[in-house]
XYZ file of C-alpha atoms in Angstrom:
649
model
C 45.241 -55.207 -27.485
C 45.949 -52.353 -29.170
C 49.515 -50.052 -29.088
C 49.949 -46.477 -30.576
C 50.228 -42.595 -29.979
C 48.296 -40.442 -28.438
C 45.949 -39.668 -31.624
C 45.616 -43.077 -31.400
C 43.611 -43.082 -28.023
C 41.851 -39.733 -29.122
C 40.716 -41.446 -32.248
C 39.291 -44.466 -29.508
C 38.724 -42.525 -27.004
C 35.732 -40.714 -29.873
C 34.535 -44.142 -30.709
C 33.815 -45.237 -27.445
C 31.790 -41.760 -27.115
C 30.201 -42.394 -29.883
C 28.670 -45.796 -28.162
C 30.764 -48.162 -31.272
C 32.365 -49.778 -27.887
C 30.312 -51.723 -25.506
C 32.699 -54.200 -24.120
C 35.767 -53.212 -21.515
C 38.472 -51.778 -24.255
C 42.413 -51.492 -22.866
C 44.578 -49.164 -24.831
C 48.478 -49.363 -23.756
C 50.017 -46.145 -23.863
C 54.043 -45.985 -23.081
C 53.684 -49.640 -21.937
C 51.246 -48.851 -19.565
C 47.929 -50.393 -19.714
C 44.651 -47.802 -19.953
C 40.757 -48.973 -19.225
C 39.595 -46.573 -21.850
C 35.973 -47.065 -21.656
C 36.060 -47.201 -17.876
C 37.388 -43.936 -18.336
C 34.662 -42.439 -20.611
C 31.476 -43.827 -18.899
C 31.495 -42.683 -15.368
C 29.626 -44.648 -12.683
C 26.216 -42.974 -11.220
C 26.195 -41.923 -7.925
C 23.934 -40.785 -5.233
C 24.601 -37.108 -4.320
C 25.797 -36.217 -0.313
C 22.469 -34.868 0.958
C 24.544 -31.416 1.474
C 26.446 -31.252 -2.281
C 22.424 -31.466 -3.485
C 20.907 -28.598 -1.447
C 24.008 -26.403 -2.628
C 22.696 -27.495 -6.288
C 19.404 -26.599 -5.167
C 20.391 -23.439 -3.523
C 21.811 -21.968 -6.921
C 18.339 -22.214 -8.278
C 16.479 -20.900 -5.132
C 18.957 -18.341 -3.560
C 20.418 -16.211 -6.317
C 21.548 -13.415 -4.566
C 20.909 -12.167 -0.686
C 17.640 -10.417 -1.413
C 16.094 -13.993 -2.368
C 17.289 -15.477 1.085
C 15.220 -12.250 2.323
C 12.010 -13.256 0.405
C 12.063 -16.955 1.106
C 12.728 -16.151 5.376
C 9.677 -13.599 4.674
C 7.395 -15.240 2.680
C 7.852 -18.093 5.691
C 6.881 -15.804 7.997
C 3.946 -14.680 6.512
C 2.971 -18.628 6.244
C 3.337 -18.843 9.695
C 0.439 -16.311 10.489
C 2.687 -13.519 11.938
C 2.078 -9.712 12.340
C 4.754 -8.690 12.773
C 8.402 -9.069 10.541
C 11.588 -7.222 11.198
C 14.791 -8.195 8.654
C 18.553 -6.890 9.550
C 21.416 -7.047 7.368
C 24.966 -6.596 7.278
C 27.067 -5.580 4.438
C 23.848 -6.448 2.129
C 23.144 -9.709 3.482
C 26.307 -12.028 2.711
C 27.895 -11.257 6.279
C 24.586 -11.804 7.801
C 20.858 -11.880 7.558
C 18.330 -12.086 10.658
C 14.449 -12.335 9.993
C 12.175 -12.455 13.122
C 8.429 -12.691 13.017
C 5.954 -13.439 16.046
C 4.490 -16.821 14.048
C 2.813 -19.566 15.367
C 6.775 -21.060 16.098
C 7.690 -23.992 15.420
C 8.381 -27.580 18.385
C 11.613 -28.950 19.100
C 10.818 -31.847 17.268
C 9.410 -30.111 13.770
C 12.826 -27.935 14.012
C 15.166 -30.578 12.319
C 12.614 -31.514 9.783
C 12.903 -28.201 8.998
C 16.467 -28.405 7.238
C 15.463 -31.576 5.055
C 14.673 -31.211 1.539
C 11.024 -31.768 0.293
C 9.679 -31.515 3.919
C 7.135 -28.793 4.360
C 3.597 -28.530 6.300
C 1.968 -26.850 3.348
C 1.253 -29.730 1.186
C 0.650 -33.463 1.937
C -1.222 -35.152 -1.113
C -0.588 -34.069 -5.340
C -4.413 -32.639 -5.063
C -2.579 -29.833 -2.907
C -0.564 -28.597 -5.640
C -3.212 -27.473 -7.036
C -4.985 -26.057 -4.653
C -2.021 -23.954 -2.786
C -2.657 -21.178 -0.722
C 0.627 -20.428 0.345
C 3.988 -18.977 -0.388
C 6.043 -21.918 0.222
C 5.407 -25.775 -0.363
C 8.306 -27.437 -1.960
C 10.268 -27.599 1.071
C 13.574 -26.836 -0.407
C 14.273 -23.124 0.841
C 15.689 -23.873 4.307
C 18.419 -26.884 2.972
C 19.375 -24.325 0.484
C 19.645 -21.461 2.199
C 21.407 -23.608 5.321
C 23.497 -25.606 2.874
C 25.847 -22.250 1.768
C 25.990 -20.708 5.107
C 26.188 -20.997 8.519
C 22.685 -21.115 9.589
C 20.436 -21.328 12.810
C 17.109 -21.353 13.135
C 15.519 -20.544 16.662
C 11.385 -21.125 17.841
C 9.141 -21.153 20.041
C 5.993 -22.585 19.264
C 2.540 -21.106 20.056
C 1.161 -22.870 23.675
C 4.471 -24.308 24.585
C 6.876 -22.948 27.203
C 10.184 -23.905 25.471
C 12.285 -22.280 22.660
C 14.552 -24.289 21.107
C 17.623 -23.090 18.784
C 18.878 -25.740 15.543
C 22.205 -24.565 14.146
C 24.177 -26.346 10.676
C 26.770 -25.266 8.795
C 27.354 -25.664 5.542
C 24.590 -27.773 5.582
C 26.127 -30.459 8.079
C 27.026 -30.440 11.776
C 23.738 -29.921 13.089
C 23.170 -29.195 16.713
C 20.409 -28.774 19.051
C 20.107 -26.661 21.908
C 17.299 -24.862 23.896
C 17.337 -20.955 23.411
C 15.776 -17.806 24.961
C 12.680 -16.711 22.854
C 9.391 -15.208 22.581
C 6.745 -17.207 20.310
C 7.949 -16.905 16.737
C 10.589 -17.964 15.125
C 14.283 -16.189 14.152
C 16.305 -17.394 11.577
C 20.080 -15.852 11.291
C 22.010 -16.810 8.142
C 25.552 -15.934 8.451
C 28.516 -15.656 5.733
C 26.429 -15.922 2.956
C 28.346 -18.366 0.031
C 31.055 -18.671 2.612
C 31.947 -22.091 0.971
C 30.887 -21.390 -2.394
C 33.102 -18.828 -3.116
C 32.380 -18.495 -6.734
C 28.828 -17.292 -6.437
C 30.182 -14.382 -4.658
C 31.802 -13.243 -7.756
C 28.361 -13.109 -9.377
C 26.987 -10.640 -6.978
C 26.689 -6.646 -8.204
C 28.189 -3.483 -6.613
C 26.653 -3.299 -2.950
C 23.977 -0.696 -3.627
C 23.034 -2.382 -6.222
C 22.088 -5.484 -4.112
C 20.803 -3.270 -1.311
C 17.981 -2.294 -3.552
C 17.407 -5.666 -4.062
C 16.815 -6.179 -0.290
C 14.984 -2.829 0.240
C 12.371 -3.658 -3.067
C 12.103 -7.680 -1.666
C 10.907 -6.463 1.341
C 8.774 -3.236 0.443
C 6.874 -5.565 -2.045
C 5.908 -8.116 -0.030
C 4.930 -5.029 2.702
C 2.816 -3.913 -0.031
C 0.665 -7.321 -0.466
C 0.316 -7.348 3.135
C -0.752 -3.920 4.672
C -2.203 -5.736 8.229
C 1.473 -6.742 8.987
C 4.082 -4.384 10.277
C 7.595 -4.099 8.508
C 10.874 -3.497 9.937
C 14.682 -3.507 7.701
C 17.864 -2.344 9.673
C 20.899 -2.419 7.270
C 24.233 -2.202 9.102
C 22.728 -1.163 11.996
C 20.321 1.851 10.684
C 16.832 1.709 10.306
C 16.306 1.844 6.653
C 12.343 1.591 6.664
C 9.377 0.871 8.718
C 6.045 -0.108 7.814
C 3.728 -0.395 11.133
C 0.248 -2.309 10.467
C -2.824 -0.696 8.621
C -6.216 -1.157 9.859
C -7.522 -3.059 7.014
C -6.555 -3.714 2.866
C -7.940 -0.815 1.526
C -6.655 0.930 -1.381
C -6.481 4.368 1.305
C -4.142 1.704 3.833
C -1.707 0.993 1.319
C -0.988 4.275 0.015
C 2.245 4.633 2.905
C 3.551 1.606 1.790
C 3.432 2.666 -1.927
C 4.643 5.704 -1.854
C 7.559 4.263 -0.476
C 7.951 1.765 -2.924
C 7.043 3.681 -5.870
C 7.757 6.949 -5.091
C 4.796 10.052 -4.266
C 5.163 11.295 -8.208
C 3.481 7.529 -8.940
C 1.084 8.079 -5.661
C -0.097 11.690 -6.986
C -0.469 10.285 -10.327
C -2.327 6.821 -9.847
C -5.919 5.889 -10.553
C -7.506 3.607 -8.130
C -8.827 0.041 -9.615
C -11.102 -2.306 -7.639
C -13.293 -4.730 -8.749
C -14.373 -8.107 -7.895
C -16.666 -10.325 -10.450
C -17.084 -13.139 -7.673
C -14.576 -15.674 -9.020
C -11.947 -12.965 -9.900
C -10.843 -9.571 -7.833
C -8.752 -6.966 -8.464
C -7.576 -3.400 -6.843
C -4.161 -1.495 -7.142
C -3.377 1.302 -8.804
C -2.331 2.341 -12.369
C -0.913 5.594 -13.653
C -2.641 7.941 -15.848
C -0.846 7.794 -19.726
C 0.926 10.712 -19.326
C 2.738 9.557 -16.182
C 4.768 6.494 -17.908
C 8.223 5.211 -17.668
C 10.528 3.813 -20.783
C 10.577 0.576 -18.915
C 8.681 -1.788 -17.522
C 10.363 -2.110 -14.028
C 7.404 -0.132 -12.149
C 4.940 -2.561 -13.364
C 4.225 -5.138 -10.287
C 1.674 -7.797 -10.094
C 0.841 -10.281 -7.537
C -1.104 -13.155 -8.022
C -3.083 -14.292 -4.338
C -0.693 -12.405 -2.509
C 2.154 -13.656 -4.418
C 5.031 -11.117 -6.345
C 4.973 -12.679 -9.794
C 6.160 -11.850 -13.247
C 3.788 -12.954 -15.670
C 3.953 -11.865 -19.259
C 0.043 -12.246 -19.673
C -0.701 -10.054 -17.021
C 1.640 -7.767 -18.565
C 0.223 -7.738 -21.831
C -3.425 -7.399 -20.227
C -1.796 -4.251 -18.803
C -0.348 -2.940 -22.140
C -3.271 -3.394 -24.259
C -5.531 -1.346 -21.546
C -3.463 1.761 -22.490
C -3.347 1.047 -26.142
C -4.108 4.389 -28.025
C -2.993 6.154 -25.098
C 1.037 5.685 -25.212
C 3.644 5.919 -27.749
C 5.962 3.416 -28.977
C 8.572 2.674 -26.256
C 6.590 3.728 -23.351
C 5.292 2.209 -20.706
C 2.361 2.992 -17.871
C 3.502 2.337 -14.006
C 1.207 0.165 -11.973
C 0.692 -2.162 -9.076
C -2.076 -4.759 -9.354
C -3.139 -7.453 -6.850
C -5.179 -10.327 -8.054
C -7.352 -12.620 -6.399
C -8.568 -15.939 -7.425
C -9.526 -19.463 -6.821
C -5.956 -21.199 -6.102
C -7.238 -24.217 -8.244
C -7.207 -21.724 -11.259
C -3.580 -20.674 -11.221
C -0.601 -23.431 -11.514
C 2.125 -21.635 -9.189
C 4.481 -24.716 -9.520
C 6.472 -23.617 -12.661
C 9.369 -21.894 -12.039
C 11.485 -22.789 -8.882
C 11.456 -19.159 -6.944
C 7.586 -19.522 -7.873
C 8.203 -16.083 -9.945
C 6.006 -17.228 -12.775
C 2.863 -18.768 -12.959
C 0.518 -20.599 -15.499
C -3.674 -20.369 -15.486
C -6.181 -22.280 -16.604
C -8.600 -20.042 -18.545
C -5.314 -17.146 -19.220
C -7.873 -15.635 -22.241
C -10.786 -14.788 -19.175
C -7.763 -13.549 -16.607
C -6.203 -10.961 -19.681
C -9.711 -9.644 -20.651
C -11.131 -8.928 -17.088
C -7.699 -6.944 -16.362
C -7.919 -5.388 -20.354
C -11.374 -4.419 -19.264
C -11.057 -3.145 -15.549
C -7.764 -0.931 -16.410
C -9.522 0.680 -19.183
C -12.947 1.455 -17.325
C -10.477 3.413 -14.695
C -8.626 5.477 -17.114
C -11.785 6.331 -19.112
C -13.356 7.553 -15.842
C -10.472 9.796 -15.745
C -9.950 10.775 -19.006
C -9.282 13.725 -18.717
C -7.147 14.021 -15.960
C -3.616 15.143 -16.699
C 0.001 13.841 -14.668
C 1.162 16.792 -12.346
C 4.615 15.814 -12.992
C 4.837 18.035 -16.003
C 3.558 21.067 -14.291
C 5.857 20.339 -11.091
C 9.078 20.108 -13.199
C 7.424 23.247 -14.860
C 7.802 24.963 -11.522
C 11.152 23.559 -11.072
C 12.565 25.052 -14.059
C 11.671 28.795 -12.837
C 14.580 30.469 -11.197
C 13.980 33.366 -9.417
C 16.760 35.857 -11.091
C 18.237 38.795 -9.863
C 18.308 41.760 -12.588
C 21.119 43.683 -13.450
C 21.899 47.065 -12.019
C 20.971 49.213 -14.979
C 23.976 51.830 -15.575
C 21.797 54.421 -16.361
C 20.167 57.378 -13.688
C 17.249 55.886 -11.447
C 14.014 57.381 -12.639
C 12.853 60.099 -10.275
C 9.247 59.536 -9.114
C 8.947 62.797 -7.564
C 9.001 64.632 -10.768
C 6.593 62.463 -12.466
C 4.068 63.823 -14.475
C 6.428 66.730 -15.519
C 7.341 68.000 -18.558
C 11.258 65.972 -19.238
C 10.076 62.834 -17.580
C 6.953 62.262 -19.665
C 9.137 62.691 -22.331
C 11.099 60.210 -21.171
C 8.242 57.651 -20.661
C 6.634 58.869 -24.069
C 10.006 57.635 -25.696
C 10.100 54.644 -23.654
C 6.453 53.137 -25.076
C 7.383 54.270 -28.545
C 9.875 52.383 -28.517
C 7.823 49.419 -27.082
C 4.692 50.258 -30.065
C 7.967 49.709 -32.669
C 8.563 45.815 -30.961
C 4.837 45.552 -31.042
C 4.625 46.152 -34.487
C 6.960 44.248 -35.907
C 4.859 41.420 -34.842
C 2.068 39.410 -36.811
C -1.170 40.722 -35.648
C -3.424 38.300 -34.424
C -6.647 37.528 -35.727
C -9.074 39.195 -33.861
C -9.543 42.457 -31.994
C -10.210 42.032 -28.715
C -12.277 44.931 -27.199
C -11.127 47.361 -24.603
C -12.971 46.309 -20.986
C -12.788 48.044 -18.284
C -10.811 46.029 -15.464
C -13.328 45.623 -13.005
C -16.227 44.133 -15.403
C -13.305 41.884 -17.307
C -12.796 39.892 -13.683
C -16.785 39.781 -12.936
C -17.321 38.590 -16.482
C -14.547 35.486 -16.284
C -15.430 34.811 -12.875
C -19.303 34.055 -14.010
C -17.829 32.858 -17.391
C -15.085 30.606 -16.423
C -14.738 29.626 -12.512
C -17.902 28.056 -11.788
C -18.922 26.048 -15.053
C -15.555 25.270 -16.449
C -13.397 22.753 -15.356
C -10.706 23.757 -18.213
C -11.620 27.816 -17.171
C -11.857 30.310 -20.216
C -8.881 31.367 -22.773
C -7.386 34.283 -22.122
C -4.518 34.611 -24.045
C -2.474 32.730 -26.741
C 1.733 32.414 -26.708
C 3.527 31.668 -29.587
C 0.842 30.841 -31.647
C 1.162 27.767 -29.976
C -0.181 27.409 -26.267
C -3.993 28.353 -25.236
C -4.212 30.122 -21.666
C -6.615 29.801 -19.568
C -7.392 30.514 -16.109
C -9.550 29.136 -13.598
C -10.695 30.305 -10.160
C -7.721 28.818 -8.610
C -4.872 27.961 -11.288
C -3.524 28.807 -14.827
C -4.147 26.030 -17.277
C -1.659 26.008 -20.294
C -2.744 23.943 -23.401
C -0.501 22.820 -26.457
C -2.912 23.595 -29.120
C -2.282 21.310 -31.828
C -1.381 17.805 -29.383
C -4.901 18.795 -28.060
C -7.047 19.084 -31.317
C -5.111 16.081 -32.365
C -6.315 13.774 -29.778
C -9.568 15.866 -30.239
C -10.530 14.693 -33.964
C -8.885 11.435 -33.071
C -11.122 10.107 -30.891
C -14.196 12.130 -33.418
C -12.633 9.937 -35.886
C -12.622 6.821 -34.617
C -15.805 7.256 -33.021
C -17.918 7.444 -36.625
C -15.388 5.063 -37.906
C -16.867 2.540 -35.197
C -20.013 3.559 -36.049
C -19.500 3.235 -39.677
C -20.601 6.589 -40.556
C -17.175 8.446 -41.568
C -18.704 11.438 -43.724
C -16.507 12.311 -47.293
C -15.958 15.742 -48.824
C -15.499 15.142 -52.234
C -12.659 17.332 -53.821
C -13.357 19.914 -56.474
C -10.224 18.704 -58.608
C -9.347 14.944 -57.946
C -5.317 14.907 -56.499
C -2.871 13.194 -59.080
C -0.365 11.683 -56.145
C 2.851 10.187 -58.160
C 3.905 7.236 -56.413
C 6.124 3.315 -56.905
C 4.359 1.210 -58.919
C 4.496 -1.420 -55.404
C 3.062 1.622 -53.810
C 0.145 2.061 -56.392
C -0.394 -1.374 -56.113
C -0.706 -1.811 -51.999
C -3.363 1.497 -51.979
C -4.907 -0.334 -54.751
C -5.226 -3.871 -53.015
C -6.706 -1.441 -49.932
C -9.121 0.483 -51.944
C -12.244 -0.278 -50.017
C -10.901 -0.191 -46.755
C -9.559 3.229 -47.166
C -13.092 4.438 -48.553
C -14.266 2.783 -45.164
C -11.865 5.384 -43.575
C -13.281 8.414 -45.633
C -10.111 7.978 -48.863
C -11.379 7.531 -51.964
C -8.590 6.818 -53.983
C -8.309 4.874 -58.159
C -5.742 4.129 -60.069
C -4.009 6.676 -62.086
C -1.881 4.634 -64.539
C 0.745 2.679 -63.074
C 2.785 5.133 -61.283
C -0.055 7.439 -59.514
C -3.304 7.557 -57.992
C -6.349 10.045 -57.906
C -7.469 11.337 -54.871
C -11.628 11.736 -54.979
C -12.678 12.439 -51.510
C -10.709 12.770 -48.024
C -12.794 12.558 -44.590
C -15.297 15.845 -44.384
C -13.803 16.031 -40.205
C -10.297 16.873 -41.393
C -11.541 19.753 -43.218
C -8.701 21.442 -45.583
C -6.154 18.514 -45.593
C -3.094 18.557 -47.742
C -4.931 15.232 -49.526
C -0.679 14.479 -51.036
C 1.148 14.584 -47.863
C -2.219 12.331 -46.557
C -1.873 9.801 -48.633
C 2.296 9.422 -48.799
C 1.913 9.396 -44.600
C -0.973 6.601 -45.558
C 1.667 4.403 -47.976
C 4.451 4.942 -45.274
C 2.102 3.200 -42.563
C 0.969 0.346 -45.391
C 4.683 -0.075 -45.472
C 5.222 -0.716 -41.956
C 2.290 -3.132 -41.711
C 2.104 -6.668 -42.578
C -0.083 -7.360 -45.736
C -2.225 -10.087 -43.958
C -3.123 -7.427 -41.009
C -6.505 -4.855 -42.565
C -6.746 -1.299 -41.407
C -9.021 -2.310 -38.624
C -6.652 -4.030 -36.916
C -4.315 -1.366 -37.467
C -7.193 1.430 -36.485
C -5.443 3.253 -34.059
C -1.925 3.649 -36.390
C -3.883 5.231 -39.266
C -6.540 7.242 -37.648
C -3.488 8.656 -35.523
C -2.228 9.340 -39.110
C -5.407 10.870 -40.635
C -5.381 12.991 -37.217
C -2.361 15.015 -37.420
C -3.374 16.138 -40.931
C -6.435 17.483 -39.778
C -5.792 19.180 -36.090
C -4.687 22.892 -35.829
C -1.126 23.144 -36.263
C 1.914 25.613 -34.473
C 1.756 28.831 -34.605
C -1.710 29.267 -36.223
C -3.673 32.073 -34.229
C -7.232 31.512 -33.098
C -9.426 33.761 -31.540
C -11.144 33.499 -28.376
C -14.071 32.018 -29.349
C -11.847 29.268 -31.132
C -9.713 28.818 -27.798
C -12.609 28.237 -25.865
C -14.233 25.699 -27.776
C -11.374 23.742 -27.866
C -11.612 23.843 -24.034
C -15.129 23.112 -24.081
C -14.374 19.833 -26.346
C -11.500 18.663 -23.697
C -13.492 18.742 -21.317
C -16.203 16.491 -22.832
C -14.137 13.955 -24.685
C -12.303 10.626 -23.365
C -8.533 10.813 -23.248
C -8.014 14.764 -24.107
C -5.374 14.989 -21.322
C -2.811 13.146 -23.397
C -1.930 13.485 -27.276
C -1.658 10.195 -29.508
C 1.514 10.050 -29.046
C 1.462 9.738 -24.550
C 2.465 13.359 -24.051
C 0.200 16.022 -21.731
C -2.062 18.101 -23.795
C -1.748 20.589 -20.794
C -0.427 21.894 -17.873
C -1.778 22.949 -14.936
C 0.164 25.830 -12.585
C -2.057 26.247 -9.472
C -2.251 29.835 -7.390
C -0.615 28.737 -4.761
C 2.764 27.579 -6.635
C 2.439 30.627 -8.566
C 2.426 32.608 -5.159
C 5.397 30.793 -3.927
C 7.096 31.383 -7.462
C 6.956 34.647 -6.208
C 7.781 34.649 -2.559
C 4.150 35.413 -1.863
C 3.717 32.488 0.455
């Protein structure tokens, strides 16, 4: 028996914790005997049936919208065609999803609220072999267990409906009901008796999106079966049933979703190897988004978030995006159930495959045969917020006389206009002149000529101008084409480049004088190590003392290359690189490099000839839409908006 202060019974009270104690221990405090170790080792208990669905329900129903896609995704189990979901103040005053299912009996309606019974599964083979959304059985307790819930059915063939209310998970109640065949579910006061979770909600639009994207995506995976929401009473969307699961039958749905810039700037993917299918849609590179929010997959109908199917998806556009950037897409997937493990996360959001190396290269390999097919295809959103950006303007009222037509041709007034375009020949000549001389042509034989030239043969149309020493014009038979000059001939000797470097035929043009490039000795020292991977690369570089090297030879397709800058760029990359990784693996990083010191740069003029050719070469090589870096090598302004620029339509 032991008698002290209260550090005393702290110091104890940490021994006992500490497992030093293993018989009963009584510690008299104020003369008033304490079972300390009864006190520290608390007796195990059985949970109430109802206090375990409420734990269950804070892994399952996180927020209203995932009440919304466990109701749903039990619809869709239940063979229907037709869903409609209501809400009220974003689900936590109340939540109704009807569907026209197969129903459910009066006497499979209170199995219905126990945990871990379901009709999906029956025997552990099942699990992996599951072809539908739900099979653990624990979404209805949950849900039913923080609200006040009833479920009403009818099954298919039987002339009853039957209604099963609960509350909190208790009280339950049976009574027969008024309904069609189908089943409605109505969750009311969402975390009425779990108050705290209600703090953990966001603002309501916030959670409103939540609802509307629940919904739309699951609409999306299912095109055959029509979707209704109602929020607060107002019809927020409706989906009615498409014919079949064609890509053409789901374009509604995803323009909805993902808004018609992604619809107007998606390429079409479908293919199906036999064990392995897939069709969605991707976005062409220079349509991406600086997250990855608008990239959805679904594995056999099912929303997931998987970070291999993600990475498949990120290493298709490699080369084709910059750093930070990300392409928009929606993929479905469909395989043999047996090859996917959907029973790892408890809202089933993430899944697990058994041969993940075969499911990342067929998606690797399927993305990238669509964007190549459309290399050279260009995002319109560009050229629409183009458009946007023109203002029609209203000019001043010039303060001086209005010109008189009558008189013209007179004497004073063609003095007037004679001063006028003197002035104008000054402006002109204070200019660079460009580097040709274009010929005078009569008007007439000018449009006959470009029309044979351009329209028929010429996707890209012929040059007819140059801005700023920047941007190539062009015009076609029914738009204006304007081409950033230099992002264009980059991508142009890019892919040049690494198509002989892949062939391992990258040609050298020797220098006349070698290039003494003063560098860190570390810096010497990493070229050095790299020697005979940059000759692979068309660099010829030796040693040059300790502190320099000598530049030999740079790669004959970059023609006149500042061979310095070239190689400090080079060290700069070697810097950034790890020194186990070789240049191959880092191909794309230094032939993006070696690209930029050979293409034309700003404000060089080129003639013509040299504008159309780099037209000609756009049209013929992969990827010329989009510079290394994910940005539009052009824009394209078609009549008609031109027209309405104008108030001509």
């Amino acid at each position: 028996m032991l008698n002290g202060m209260e550090g005393c019974f702290n110091k104890l009270k940490s021994i006992v914790f500490y497992g030093f104690v293993k018989e009963n221990l009584i510690c008299h405090l104020k003369d008033k005997p304490f079972p300390l170790y009864s006190f520290v080792m608390k007796k195990i208990q059985i949970l109430p049936e109802f206090l375990a669905n409420q734990i269950a329900a804070g892994e399952v129903v996180e927020r209203p919208s995932s009440v919304i896609k466990e109701l749903v995704e039990n619809a869709l189990d239940a063979g229907a065609t037709h869903i409609d979901v209501a809400v009220e103040e974003f689900g936590t005053k109340r939540i109704v999803v009807k569907d026209n299912g197969q129903g459910i009996s009066k006497d499979q309606l209170p199995l219905a609220l126990e945990r871990h019974a379901t009709s999906k599964i029956k025997e552990t083979e099942d699990l992996f072999n599951i072809h539908s959304f739900g099979f653990r059985g624990e979404a209805l307790p949950s849900i039913a267990s923080v609200s006040r819930f009833s479920i009403a059915s009818k099954a298919e063939g039987l002339d009853e409906a039957w209604v099963y209310k609960s509350e909190g998970g208790k009280n339950f109640n049976l009574e027969p009901a008024a309904h069609n065949q189908g089943t409605t579910i109505d969750v009311v006061d969402l975390f009425y008796n779990t108050p705290a979770r209600l703090k953990f909600l966001k603002a309501k639009r916030t959670e409103m999106e939540h609802v509307h994207d629940v919904v739309v995506r699951l609409a999306l995976a299912n095109p055959k079966v029509s979707f209704k929401l109602i929020s607060d009473g107002d019809e927020v969307l409706r989906f009615t049933a498409a014919e079949s699961e064609s890509l053409d039958d789901m374009l509604p749905r995803l323009s909805s979703f993902m808004g018609r810039d992604f619809v107007d700037n998606a390429i079409g993917v479908d293919l199906d190897r036999g064990d392995m299918a897939i069709k969605g849609f991707v976005s062409l590179p220079t349509y991406n988004v600086s997250t990855t929010r608008k990239q959805y997959m679904y594995i056999n109908g099912r929303p997931v978030k998987d970070k291999l199917l993600m990475g498949a998806l990120k290493n298709a556009y490699h080369d084709l995006l910059h750093t930070g950037r990300h392409p928009a897409a929606v993929l479905f997937i469909e395989m043999d159930a047996r090859a996917v493990d959907v029973n790892v996360h408890p809202a089933k959001a993430e899944v697990r495959f058994k041969d993940g190396r075969s499911v990342f290269g067929m998606i690797r390999t399927c993305v990238r045969q669509a964007l190549d097919e459309h290399s050279t295809d260009v995002s319109t959103t560009p050229s629409e917020e183009a458009l946007r950006r023109f203002e029609t303007k209203t000019l001043p009222q010039s303060s001086q006389p209005r010109f008189d037509y009558s008189g013209f041709g007179n004497s004073s007034n063609s003095a007037i206009v004679s001063s006028s375009f003197a002035q104008a020949r000054t402006v002109e000549e204070d200019t660079p002149e460009i580097s040709y001389e274009a010929p005078h042509i009569p008007q007439e034989e000018y449009e006959v000529e470009t029309s044979k030239e351009s329209f028929n043969n010429h996707p890209m149309g012929a040059a007819v101008a140059q801005v700023h020493g920047t941007y190539i014009v062009a015009q076609t038979e029914n738009s204006m084409i304007v081409v950033d000059q230099h992002a264009a001939h980059e991508r142009l000797v890019y892919e040049r480049f690494k198509k002989q470097i892949l062939n391992g035929r990258v040609e050298r043009q020797a220098l006349l004088l070698p290039e003494i490039v003063e560098l860190k000795e570390t810096d010497v020292e990493a070229l050095i190590e790299r020697e005979d991977e940059l000759l692979a690369f068309g660099l010829e570089v030796e040693q040059f003392g300790p502190q320099a090297i000598s530049v030999r030879a740079t790669p004959a397709l970059l023609g006149e290359v500042n061979a310095k800058q070239l190689v400090l760029d080079m060290v700069e990359d070697l810097r950034n690189m790890k020194k186990e990784t070789t240049l191959q693996e880092s191909l794309e990083d230094f032939l993006s490099t070696m690209a930029c010191h050979g293409s034309i740069r700003a404000n060089r003029k080129l003639s013509v000839a040299d504008m159309n050719a780099i037209l000609r070469d756009m049209e013929t090589t992969p990827n010329s839409a989009q510079c290394n870096h994910g940005r539009p090598t052009y824009i394209e302004l078609k009549t008609n908006d031109i027209e309405r620029l104008f108030g001509r339509r």
